mmCIF file of C-alpha atoms in Angstrom:
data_model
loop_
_atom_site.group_PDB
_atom_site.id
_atom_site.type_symbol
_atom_site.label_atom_id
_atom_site.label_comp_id
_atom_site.label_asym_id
_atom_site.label_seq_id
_atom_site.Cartn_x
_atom_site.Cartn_y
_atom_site.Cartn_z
ATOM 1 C CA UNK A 1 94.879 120.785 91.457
ATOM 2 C CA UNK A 2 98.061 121.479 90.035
ATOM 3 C CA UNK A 3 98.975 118.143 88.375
ATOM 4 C CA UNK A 4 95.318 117.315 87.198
ATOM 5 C CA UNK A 5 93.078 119.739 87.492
ATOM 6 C CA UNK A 6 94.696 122.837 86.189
ATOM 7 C CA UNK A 7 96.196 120.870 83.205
ATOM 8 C CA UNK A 8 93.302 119.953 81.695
ATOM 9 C CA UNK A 9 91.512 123.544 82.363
ATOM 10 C CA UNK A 10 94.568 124.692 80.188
ATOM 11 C CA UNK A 11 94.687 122.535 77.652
ATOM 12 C CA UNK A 12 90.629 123.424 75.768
ATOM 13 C CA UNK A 13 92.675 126.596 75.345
ATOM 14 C CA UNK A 14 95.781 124.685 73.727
ATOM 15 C CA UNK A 15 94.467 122.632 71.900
ATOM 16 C CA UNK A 16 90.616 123.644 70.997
ATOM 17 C CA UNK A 17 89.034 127.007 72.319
ATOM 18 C CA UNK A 18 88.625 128.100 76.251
ATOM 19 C CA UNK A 19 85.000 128.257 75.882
ATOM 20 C CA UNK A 20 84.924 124.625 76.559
ATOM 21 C CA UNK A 21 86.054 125.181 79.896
ATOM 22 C CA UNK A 22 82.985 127.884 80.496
ATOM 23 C CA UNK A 23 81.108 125.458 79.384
ATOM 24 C CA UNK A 24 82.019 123.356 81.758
ATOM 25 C CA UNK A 25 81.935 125.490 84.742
ATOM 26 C CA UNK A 26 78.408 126.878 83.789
ATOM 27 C CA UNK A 27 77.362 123.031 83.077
ATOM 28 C CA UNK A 28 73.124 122.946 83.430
ATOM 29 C CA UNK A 29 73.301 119.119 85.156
ATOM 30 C CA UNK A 30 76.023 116.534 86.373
ATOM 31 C CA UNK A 31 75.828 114.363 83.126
ATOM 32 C CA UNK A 32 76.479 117.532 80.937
ATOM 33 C CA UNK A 33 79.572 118.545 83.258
ATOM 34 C CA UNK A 34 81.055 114.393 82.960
ATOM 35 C CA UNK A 35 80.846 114.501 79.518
ATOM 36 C CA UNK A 36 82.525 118.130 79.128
ATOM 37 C CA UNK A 37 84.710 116.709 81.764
ATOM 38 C CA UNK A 38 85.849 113.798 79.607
ATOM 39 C CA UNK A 39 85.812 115.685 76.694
ATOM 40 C CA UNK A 40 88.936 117.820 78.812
ATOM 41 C CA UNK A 41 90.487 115.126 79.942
ATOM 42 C CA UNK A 42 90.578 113.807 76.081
ATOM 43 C CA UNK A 43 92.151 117.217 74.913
ATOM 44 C CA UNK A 44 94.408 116.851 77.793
ATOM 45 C CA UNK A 45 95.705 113.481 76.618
ATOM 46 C CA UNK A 46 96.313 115.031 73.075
ATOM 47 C CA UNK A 47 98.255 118.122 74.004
ATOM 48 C CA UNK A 48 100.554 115.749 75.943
ATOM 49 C CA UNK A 49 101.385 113.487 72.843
ATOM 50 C CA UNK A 50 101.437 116.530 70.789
ATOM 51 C CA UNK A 51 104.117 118.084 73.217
ATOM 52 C CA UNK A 52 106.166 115.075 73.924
ATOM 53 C CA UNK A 53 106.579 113.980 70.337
ATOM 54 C CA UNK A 54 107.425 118.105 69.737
ATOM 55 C CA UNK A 55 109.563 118.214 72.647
ATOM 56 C CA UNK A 56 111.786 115.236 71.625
ATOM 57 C CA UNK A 57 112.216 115.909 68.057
ATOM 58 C CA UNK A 58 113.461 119.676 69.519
ATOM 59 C CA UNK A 59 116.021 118.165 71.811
ATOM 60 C CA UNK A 60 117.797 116.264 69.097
ATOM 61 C CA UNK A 61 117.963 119.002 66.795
ATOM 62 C CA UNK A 62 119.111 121.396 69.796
ATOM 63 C CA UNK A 63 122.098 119.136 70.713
ATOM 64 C CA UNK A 64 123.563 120.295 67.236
ATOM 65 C CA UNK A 65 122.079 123.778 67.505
ATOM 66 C CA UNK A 66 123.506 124.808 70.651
ATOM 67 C CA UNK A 67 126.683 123.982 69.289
ATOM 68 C CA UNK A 68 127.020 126.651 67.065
ATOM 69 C CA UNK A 69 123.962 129.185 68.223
ATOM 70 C CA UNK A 70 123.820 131.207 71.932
ATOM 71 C CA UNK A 71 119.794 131.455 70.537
ATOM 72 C CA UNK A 72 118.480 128.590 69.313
ATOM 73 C CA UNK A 73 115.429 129.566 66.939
ATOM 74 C CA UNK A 74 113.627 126.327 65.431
ATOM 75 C CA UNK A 75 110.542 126.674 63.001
ATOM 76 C CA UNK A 76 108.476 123.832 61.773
ATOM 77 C CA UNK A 77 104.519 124.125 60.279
ATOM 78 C CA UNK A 78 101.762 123.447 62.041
ATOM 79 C CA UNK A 79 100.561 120.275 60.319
ATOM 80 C CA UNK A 80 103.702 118.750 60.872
ATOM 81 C CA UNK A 81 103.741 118.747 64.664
ATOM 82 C CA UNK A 82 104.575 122.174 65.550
ATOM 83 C CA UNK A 83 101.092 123.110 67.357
ATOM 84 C CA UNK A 84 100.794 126.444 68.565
ATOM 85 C CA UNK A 85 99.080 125.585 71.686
ATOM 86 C CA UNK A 86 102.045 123.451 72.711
ATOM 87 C CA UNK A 87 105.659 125.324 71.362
ATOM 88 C CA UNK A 88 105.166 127.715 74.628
ATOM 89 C CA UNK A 89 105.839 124.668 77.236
ATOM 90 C CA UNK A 90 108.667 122.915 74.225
ATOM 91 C CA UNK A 91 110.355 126.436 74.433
ATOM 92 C CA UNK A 92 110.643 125.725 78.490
ATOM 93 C CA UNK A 93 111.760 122.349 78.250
ATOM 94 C CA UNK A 94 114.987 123.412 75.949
ATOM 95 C CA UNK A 95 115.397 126.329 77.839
ATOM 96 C CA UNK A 96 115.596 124.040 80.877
ATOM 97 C CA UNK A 97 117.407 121.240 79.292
ATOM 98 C CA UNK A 98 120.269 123.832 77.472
ATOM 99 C CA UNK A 99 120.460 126.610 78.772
ATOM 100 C CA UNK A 100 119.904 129.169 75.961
ATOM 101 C CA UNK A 101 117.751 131.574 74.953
ATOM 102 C CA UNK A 102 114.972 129.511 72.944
ATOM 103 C CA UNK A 103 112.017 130.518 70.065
ATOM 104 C CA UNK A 104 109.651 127.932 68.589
ATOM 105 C CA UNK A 105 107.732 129.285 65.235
ATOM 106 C CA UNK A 106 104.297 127.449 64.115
ATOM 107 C CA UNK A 107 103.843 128.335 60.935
ATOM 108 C CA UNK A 108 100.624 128.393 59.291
ATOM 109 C CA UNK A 109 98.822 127.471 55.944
ATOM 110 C CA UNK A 110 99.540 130.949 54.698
ATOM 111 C CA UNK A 111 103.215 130.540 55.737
ATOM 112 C CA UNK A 112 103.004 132.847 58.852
ATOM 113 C CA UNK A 113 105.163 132.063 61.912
ATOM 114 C CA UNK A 114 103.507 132.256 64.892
ATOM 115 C CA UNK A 115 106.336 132.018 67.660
ATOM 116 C CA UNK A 116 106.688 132.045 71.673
ATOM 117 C CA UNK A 117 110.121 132.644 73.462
ATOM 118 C CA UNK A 118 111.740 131.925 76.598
ATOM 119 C CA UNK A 119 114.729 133.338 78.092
ATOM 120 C CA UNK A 120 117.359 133.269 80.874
ATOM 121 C CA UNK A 121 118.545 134.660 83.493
ATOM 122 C CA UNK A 122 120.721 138.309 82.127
ATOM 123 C CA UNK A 123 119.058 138.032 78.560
ATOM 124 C CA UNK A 124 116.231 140.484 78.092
ATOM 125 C CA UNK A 125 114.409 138.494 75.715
ATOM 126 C CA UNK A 126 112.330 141.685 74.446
ATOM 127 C CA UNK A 127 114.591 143.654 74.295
ATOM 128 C CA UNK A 128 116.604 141.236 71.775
ATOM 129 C CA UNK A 129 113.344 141.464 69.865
ATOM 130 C CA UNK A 130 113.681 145.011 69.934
ATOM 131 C CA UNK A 131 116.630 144.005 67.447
ATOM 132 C CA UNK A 132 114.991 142.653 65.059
ATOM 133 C CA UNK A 133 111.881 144.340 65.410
ATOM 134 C CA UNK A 134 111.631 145.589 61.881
ATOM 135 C CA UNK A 135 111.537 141.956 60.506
ATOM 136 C CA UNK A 136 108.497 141.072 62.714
ATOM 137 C CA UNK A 137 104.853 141.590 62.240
ATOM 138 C CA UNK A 138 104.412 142.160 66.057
ATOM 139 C CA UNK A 139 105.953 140.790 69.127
ATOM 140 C CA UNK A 140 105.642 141.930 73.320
ATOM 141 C CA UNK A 141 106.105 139.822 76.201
ATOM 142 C CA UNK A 142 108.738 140.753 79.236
ATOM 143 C CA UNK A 143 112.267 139.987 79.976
ATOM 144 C CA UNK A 144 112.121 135.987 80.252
ATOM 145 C CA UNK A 145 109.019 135.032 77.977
ATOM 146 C CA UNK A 146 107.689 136.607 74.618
ATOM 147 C CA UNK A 147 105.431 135.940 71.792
ATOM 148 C CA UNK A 148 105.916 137.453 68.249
ATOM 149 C CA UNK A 149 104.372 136.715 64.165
ATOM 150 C CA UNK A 150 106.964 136.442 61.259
ATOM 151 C CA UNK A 151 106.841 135.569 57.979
ATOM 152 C CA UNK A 152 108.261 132.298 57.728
ATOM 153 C CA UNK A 153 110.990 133.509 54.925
ATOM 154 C CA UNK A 154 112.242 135.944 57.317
ATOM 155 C CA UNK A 155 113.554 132.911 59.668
ATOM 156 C CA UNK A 156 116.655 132.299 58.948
ATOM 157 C CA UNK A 157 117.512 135.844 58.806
ATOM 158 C CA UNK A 158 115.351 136.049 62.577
ATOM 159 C CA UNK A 159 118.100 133.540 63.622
ATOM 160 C CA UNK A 160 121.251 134.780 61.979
ATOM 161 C CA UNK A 161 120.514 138.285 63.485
ATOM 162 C CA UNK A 162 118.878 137.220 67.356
ATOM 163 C CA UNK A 163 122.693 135.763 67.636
ATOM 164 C CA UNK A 164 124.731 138.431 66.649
ATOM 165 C CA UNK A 165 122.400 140.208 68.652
ATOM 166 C CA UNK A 166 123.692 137.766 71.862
ATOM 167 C CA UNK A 167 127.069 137.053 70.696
ATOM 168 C CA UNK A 168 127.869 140.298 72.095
ATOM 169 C CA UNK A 169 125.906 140.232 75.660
ATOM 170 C CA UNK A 170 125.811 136.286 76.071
ATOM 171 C CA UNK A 171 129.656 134.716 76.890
ATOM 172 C CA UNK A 172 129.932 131.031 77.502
ATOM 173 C CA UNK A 173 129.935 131.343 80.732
ATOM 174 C CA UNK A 174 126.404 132.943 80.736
ATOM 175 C CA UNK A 175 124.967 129.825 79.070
ATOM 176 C CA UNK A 176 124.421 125.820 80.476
ATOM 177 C CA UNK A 177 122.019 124.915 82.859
ATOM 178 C CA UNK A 178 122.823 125.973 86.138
ATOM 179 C CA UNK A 179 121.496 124.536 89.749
ATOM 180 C CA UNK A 180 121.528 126.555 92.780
ATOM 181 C CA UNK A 181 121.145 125.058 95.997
ATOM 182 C CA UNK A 182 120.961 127.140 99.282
ATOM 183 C CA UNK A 183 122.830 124.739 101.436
ATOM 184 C CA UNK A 184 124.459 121.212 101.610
ATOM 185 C CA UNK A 185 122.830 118.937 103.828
ATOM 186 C CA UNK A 186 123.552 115.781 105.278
ATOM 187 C CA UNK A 187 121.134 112.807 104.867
ATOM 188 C CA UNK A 188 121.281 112.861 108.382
ATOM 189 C CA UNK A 189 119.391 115.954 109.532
ATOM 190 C CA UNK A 190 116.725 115.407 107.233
ATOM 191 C CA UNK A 191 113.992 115.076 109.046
ATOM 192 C CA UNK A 192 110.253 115.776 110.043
ATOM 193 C CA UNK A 193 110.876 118.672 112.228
ATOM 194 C CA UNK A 194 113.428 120.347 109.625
ATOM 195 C CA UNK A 195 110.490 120.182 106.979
ATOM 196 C CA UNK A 196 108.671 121.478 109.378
ATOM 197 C CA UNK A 197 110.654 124.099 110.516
ATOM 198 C CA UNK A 198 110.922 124.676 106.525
ATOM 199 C CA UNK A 199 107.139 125.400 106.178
ATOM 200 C CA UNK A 200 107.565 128.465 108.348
ATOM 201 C CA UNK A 201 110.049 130.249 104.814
ATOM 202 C CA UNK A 202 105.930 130.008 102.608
ATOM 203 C CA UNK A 203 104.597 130.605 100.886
ATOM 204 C CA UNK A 204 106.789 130.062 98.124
ATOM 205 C CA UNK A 205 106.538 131.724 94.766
ATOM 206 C CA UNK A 206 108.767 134.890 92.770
ATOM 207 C CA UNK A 207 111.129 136.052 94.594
ATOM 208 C CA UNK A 208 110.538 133.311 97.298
ATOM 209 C CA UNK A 209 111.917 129.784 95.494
ATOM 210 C CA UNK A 210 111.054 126.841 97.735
ATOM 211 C CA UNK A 211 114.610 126.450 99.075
ATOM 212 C CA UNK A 212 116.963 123.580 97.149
ATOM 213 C CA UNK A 213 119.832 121.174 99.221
ATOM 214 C CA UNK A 214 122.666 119.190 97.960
ATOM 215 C CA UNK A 215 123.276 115.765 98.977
ATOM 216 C CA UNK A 216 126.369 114.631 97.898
ATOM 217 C CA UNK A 217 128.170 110.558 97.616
ATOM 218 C CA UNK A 218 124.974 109.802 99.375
ATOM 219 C CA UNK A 219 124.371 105.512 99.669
ATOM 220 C CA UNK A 220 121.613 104.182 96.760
ATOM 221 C CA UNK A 221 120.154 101.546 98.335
ATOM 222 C CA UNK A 222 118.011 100.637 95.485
ATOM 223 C CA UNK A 223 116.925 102.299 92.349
ATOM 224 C CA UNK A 224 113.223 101.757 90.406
ATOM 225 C CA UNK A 225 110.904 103.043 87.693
ATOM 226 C CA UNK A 226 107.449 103.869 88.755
ATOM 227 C CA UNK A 227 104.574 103.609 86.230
ATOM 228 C CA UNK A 228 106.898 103.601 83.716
ATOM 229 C CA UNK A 229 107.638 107.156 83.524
ATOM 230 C CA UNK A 230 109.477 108.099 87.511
ATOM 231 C CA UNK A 231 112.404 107.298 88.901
ATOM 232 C CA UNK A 232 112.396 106.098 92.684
ATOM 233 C CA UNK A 233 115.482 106.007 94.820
ATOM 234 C CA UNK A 234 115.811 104.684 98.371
ATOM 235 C CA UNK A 235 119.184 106.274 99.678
ATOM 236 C CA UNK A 236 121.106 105.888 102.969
ATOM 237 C CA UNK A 237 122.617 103.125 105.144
ATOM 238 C CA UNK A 238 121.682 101.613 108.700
ATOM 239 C CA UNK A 239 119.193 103.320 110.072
ATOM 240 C CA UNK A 240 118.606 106.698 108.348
ATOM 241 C CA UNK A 241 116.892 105.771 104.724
ATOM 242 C CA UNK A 242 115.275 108.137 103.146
ATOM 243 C CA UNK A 243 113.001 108.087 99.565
ATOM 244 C CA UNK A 244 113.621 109.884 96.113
ATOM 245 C CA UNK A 245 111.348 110.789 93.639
ATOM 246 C CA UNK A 246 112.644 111.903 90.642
ATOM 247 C CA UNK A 247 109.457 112.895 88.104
ATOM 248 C CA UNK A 248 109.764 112.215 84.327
ATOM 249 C CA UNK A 249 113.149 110.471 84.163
ATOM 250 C CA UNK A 250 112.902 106.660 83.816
ATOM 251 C CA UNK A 251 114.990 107.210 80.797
ATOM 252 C CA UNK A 252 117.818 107.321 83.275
ATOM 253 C CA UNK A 253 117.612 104.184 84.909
ATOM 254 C CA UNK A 254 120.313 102.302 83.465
ATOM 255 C CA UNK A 255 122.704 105.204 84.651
ATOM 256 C CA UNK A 256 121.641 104.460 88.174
ATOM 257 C CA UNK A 257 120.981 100.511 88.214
ATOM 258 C CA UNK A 258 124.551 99.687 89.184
ATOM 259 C CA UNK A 259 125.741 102.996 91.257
ATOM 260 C CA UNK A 260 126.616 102.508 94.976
ATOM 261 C CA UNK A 261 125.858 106.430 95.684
ATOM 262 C CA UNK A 262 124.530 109.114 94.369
ATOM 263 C CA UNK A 263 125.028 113.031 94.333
ATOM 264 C CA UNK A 264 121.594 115.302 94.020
ATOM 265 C CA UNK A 265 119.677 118.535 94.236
ATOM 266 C CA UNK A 266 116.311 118.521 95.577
ATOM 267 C CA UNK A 267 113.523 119.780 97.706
ATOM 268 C CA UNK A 268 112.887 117.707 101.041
ATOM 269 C CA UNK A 269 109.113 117.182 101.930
ATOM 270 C CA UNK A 270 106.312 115.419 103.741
ATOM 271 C CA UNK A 271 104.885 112.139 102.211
ATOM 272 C CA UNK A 272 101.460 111.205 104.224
ATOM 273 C CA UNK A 273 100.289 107.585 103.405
ATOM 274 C CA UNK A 274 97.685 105.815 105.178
ATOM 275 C CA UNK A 275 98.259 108.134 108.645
ATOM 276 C CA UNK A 276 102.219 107.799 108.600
ATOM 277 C CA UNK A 277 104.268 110.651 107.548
ATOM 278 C CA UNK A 278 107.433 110.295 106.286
ATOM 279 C CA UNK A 279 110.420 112.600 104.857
ATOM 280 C CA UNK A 280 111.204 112.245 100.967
ATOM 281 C CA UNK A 281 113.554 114.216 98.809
ATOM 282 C CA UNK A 282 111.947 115.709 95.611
ATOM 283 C CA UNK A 283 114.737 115.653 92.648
ATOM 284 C CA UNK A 284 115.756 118.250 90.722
ATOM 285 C CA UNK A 285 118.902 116.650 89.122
ATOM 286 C CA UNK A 286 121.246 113.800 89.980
ATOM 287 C CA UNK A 287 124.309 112.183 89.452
ATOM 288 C CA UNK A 288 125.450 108.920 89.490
ATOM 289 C CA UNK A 289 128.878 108.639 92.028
ATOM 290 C CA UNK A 290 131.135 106.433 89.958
ATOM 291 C CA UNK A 291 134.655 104.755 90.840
ATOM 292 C CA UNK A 292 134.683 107.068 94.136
ATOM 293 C CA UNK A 293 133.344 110.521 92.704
ATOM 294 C CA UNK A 294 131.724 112.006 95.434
ATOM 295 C CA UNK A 295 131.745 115.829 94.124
ATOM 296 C CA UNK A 296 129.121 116.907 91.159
ATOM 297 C CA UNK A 297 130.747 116.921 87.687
ATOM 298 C CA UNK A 298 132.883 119.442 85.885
ATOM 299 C CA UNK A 299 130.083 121.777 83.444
ATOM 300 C CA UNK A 300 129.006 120.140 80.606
ATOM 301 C CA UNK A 301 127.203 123.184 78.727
ATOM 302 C CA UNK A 302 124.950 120.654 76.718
ATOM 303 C CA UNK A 303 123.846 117.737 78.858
ATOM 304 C CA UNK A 304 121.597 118.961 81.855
ATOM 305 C CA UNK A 305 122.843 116.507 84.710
ATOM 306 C CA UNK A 306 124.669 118.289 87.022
ATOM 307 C CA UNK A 307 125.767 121.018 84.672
ATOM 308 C CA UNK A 308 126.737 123.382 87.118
ATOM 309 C CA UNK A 309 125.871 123.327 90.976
ATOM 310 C CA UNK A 310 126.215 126.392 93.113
ATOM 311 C CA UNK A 311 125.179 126.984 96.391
ATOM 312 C CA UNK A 312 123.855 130.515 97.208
ATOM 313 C CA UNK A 313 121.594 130.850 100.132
ATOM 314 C CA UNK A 314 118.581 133.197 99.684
ATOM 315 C CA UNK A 315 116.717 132.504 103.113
#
């Protein structure tokens, strides 16, 4: 549901008009539902271009931006890539990828900004809109995720102002992606009845993350792209081998190719296949273990491997 299903529910609302999926759900006959269904699964394929092409354009231009800005604010027009359906899920990505306080404006034909914000942890992301409120049309939202209109030739002063707003509530130290695990854990004692035993913490949600371990100078056995987009990882030595799926990152395969171990945060689950379960480690970020490195690597505020890893139990 959640990785097909619900995405292509959402995206008739992205990328055309909801209706489509009412349509759909109030469908006369089976042939009318398949070609509604198709018709989804088409949108669905076009918000994902749309948002990858938007997304990687975004993290080139934020590599520069978050050298100078705490808030990085980009604005671009509609008909250029900037699709208003879409700048909600870029603004997550950067946030995720940076580490900052991020706004994406659409702007229109009649040179309106339409814009959607995401926030971190400690920055009230309304509140800085509060700010700046009298350069907005209208805005409202709550402490990590906002929308607002602006006239796009009110931007750059939007910008210039959001980080004087946060140069004096944001340090350095507040910014970079950060990790937390709840506990190191040895390859060893993962197993099925500690997944198990795991289940019994759901279900998961706010206020209740499905817990995180680190696994660190761990042995890479092998390292693989799957369907050209995933990374998959067999890790361990003798007996105890374990799998690693790590979603969406087959750019990083040369990083890995060569490394004899591996330090990582992830999620430890259940893979059924044909009537066999089996343990696997879901990835949330990795490193590479060069030349004997078998602790994570100092922060690096603006690449998102490893920038910071803390452990902090919460179970």
């Amino acid at each position: 549901v959640g990785f097909k299903i619900g995405p292509r529910i959402n995206a008739a609302g992205r990328i055309e008009h909801a209706n489509l999926v009412l349509d759909l759900f109030k469908a006369p006959n089976r042939a009318e539902a398949d070609r509604l269904a198709r018709e989804l699964d088409d949108l669905n394929a076009r918000r994902q271009q749309v948002q990858r092409e938007l997304v990687n354009q975004l993290l080139e231009e934020a590599a520069a931006a978050a050298e100078r800005d705490r808030v990085l604010v980009f604005a671009g027009r509609e008909d250029k890539g900037y699709h208003r359906g879409v700048i909600g899920i870029a603004c997550s990505k950067i946030v995720e990828q940076y580490g900052r306080p991020t706004l994406i404006c659409a702007i229109n034909e009649a040179g309106m900004g339409h814009g959607s914000a995401r926030s971190i942890a400690g920055f009230h992301i309304v509140e800085a809109l509060d700010s700046v409120s009298g350069i907005l049309q209208k805005y409202g939202g709550h402490p990590m995720a906002a929308g607002f209109t602006i006239d796009a030739n009110r931007i750059d002063e939007f910008r210039l102002r959001l980080n004087e707003y946060a140069a004096e509530r944001l340090s350095e130290e507040d910014l970079g992606r950060r990790i937390v695990a709840d506990a190191e854990l040895p390859i060893e004692r993962i197993n099925l009845d500690l997944v198990r035993s795991l289940s019994r913490l759901e279900p998961y949600g706010m206020g209740n993350r499905e817990p995180q371990f680190l696994l660190r100078g761990v042995p890479l056995k092998s390292t693989r792209v799957l369907s050209e987009k995933h990374l998959k990882f067999m890790l361990g030595a003798g007996p105890t081998t374990l799998e690693a799926l790590w979603w969406n990152e087959a750019q990083h395969f040369e990083r890995f190719a060569t490394a004899q171990t591996i330090s990582l945060i992830g999620r430890i689950e259940i893979n059924e296949w044909k009537n066999t379960e089996r343990c696997q480690i879901v990835i949330k970020d990795a490193v590479p273990d060069t030349a004997g490195v078998t602790r994570p690597q100092a922060p690096d505020r603006h690449r998102h491997h490893f920038c910071e890893v803390a452990t902090e139990p919460q179970h």
